[in-house]
Amino acid sequence: MNSHASLEQNEKMLRERLSESSDFKVSSITVNGRKLCLYYLESMIDTSAVQNHILQPLLSLQWTQIREAVSILDYCETDILDEAITAIVEGKTVVQLDGASTLYVLGTELKKERSVNLPVNERVLRGSNEALIENLQTNLNLMRKMVATPDLVVRTYKLGKISNTNVAVIYLRSVVNNDVLAEFERRIGRVDTDFVEAPGFLQELIQDKKFSLFPRMLVTERPDRVKAYLMSGKIVILADGAPDCLIVPVTFWAFFQSADDYQLGWLIGSSMRLLRIVCFMLAISMPAAYVALVTFDPRIIPFDIALTLQSSMQYIAMTPIIEAVVMLITLEILREATIRLPNPIGQTIGVVGGIVIGTVVVQSNLVSNMMLIVVAFTAVASFLIPSYEMSSAARYLTYPFITLSATFGLIGLELAFLMLFTHLARIHTMGIPYFFSGVNGETVLDTLVRGPIKMLTKRRKLRR
Amino acid sequence: MIHLNKISMVQLFCLVILTQVGVHILTIPSEESRHSGHDAWMSVLVGGVIAQLVIMIIYWLGTRHPHLPMPQYIISLVGKPIGIVLNLIIAVYCLESSLLVVVSYADVINRWVLYATPWIVQVGLLTAIAGYVASSTLRSIAAVTQIVMVMFLFCFVIIFISGLGKGEILHIFPIGSHGFGAIMKDSLPAFWAYAGYELLLYVFPYVKRKNKRSILFIMSAANGFTTLFYVLISIIVTFSFSENQLKAIPEPMIFILRQFHWPVLQNLDIVFITVWLSVTTVTVYVYLFLSARYLAFVHIQEIRNHSFLVWILAILCFAAAIWGADRQRILQFSAYHNTASILIVAVLPAMLLLISLARGRRAGFG
């Protein structure tokens, strides 16, 4: 729909289209005998910019064209009403001269953002202390500063039919795998929702359909990490309003990498990496192994240790599997409670959870000492995994593992592991295998261990 | 997308070794020592050499058709009707191999670890897990096999640490006292123990090779490793038990493991049987996979729904395995299967090679 030349008509149409919103304002001024109107959303504009760069020059200078007068970089002309409306919603100011249908769209958005802060969820000892924030432009600015090359491609999309969220996709053109890129663009083009909640929605809408507990996109808030992944040919998705970004396609091993690994020497880095992976295994299987040992094969445990176990289990009425499941669920409840509670009360949970539940449950012979140790150890082990998504996956996998080993003993545990590995080996993200990387043993150096930098920094295309 | 991409040399190495070794590790060398007694390790060695010869035949056959798997070129080689029948026979043979491994190992588990679990649950569990793995792509299967290799090496360590304990070196001497004939006669039961390298018939075109000969090299290395492993086990067993004891013990390895005590683990036999389960599962799922692939070419056109075929075969395997609760039946089946494997694994490729050579020459002259 085109705009009308009459100011009154136009104002009426705009009001109607903007649903008679109360914060829609029209201010008209008369300069040199010509009447002109400013349309804007009061809540969205930067008032001082409008006053200093639009109103003041218009009133004080001699001008024939609007462009001559206003001192605003983001300037465009249109006579399509819909474009003007979108611009108004975004916080731009639209100026119209009486008698002409041309609309001048001027960028006067109010930028509200917090400053770049310390990372909260991914702490490291060495390395940068910047974290992404909710503003897309600032995040892009951070990334451009980190990777200052014309090779860096930024593509923006507007996702969400109603919310029109700005989403930016960045990658290094020379390193990215073109097949993966094409597949990714196909998927992001298919996204069809009313609004986008980044990164959660995007993750679900873009990733492969196959069901899995395991996260297949890496969520991070650290620009330095993003930089490292960009360099290895990954695609990064940033969205307005999200202080995290998504990295795709990643392998299973990416979830065990931390920026620290690359700051310390490679031997220490490798041992930390290995420790995390071992802890991941323990988090999955420790209660299951304990249940299998005490219910099926106490024969395997050396006699002296078996005696200790027996003395701790003597008066316990519940079977080990129920003990284990009850304690694990209790732990989940405590963990969730600590996240939700406001900070000052958070401390209470430690007292109630740790002392009351932990100690009293054992003293009253509901749960054995040994089981409490196992469950607590499992919990600590699961917290070692740098990615929250992966550590949740580990915690949920514990339950099927316990069930299998409570029914079939160690054999059940073994089969559970075999199934887990098969499941992992069957997952693909964007056509890239998820679990086994570098069929030729090339990128294998950055999986279980972290190889010396010299061997890692060769840039190469991801293989399909 | 059954292949998705080629498998690497290392993966081929793991696949071959783990398909070769299986339930046999527990019984070696009781079957091989019937005639040759304490010289059983030489029979086992001869078995490895025979396997090597068959590998050469299979490799030669493979190099003549480097871009097609066996079920495809077999049709062009012997004509459609016979080719389809042969594919069906090989598919049945592969399914039989899966079945035999499932029932034999379920039998072992039943007697040593899970006494109270019903037979039907045990075989169901084994076939289900094997079916799940086999319904993946070849590359996923290879990746899983690489992980199982770690468990295999763990078992390897367990065996050698516990085997080098108490024993009597004189049990092995005098070497060769049973005569050449007896040793050769006992190398035949070992044939099925070595079977597994025939997966090359199918896998040949899907291996990423660095140069022409590398597949043969890897195959020989894998077979050599298996031979070494078997021979070492035979020596360990003859080192621990005298010839008379050997005759009375059907599963000598378990007894050797049982008498050894680690400070952290007791009853190593149970640990071993449990961990070894994953190694035998490799044999089951590889054969299940091969069976489904051969079966896919039985139809006029290739049947593309691989996982459907695998699950059908797994259900068949499970149904047949239910009848295996009777031990006598397993032993009979095992004896029959040994003969069948000689026919399918050695005689059939040799015949095909001859046909291929004859036709190739004719084509060359014509």
GROMACS .gro file of N, CA, C and O in nm, chain B residues 157-167 232 235-236 239-240 253 256 260:
model
   76
  621VAL      N    1   4.502  -5.825   2.793
  621VAL     CA    2   4.588  -5.804   2.910
  621VAL      C    3   4.548  -5.897   3.023
  621VAL      O    4   4.633  -5.963   3.084
  622ILE      N    5   4.417  -5.907   3.049
  622ILE     CA    6   4.370  -5.996   3.156
  622ILE      C    7   4.421  -6.137   3.133
  622ILE      O    8   4.477  -6.201   3.223
  623ILE      N    9   4.406  -6.186   3.010
  623ILE     CA   10   4.444  -6.323   2.979
  623ILE      C   11   4.592  -6.345   3.007
  623ILE      O   12   4.632  -6.441   3.072
  624PHE      N   13   4.675  -6.252   2.960
  624PHE     CA   14   4.817  -6.279   2.972
  624PHE      C   15   4.869  -6.260   3.113
  624PHE      O   16   4.958  -6.333   3.155
  625ILE      N   17   4.811  -6.166   3.184
  625ILE     CA   18   4.856  -6.152   3.322
  625ILE      C   19   4.818  -6.275   3.404
  625ILE      O   20   4.899  -6.330   3.478
  626SER      N   21   4.694  -6.322   3.383
  626SER     CA   22   4.653  -6.436   3.465
  626SER      C   23   4.713  -6.566   3.413
  626SER      O   24   4.733  -6.661   3.489
  627GLY      N   25   4.743  -6.572   3.282
  627GLY     CA   26   4.793  -6.698   3.225
  627GLY      C   27   4.937  -6.728   3.260
  627GLY      O   28   4.978  -6.843   3.262
  628LEU      N   29   5.013  -6.623   3.289
  628LEU     CA   30   5.155  -6.647   3.311
  628LEU      C   31   5.184  -6.684   3.456
  628LEU      O   32   5.295  -6.670   3.503
  629GLY      N   33   5.081  -6.726   3.528
  629GLY     CA   34   5.102  -6.761   3.668
  629GLY      C   35   5.157  -6.903   3.683
  629GLY      O   36   5.264  -6.936   3.634
  630LYS      N   37   5.076  -6.983   3.751
  630LYS     CA   38   5.124  -7.119   3.780
  630LYS      C   39   5.116  -7.206   3.656
  630LYS      O   40   5.020  -7.198   3.580
  631GLY      N   41   5.214  -7.288   3.638
  631GLY     CA   42   5.211  -7.376   3.522
  631GLY      C   43   5.334  -7.464   3.521
  631GLY      O   44   5.420  -7.454   3.609
  696LEU      N   45   4.907  -6.816   2.131
  696LEU     CA   46   4.950  -6.783   2.266
  696LEU      C   47   4.854  -6.843   2.369
  696LEU      O   48   4.897  -6.897   2.471
  699ILE      N   49   4.915  -7.207   2.398
  699ILE     CA   50   5.037  -7.235   2.475
  699ILE      C   51   5.011  -7.212   2.625
  699ILE      O   52   5.050  -7.294   2.708
  700ILE      N   53   4.940  -7.103   2.656
  700ILE     CA   54   4.909  -7.076   2.796
  700ILE      C   55   4.831  -7.193   2.856
  700ILE      O   56   4.859  -7.239   2.967
  703PHE      N   57   5.039  -7.494   2.893
  703PHE     CA   58   5.136  -7.465   2.998
  703PHE      C   59   5.073  -7.490   3.136
  703PHE      O   60   5.136  -7.540   3.227
  704SER      N   61   4.942  -7.461   3.147
  704SER     CA   62   4.877  -7.474   3.277
  704SER      C   63   4.821  -7.614   3.301
  704SER      O   64   4.813  -7.658   3.415
  717MET      N   65   4.018  -7.186   2.952
  717MET     CA   66   4.054  -7.046   2.982
  717MET      C   67   3.982  -6.996   3.107
  717MET      O   68   4.039  -6.922   3.187
  720ILE      N   69   4.161  -7.104   3.417
  720ILE     CA   70   4.285  -7.029   3.439
  720ILE      C   71   4.254  -6.892   3.498
  720ILE      O   72   4.320  -6.846   3.591
  724PHE      N   73   4.320  -6.706   3.933
  724PHE     CA   74   4.408  -6.591   3.949
  724PHE      C   75   4.339  -6.483   4.029
  724PHE      O   76   4.223  -6.451   4.006
   0.00000   0.00000   0.00000
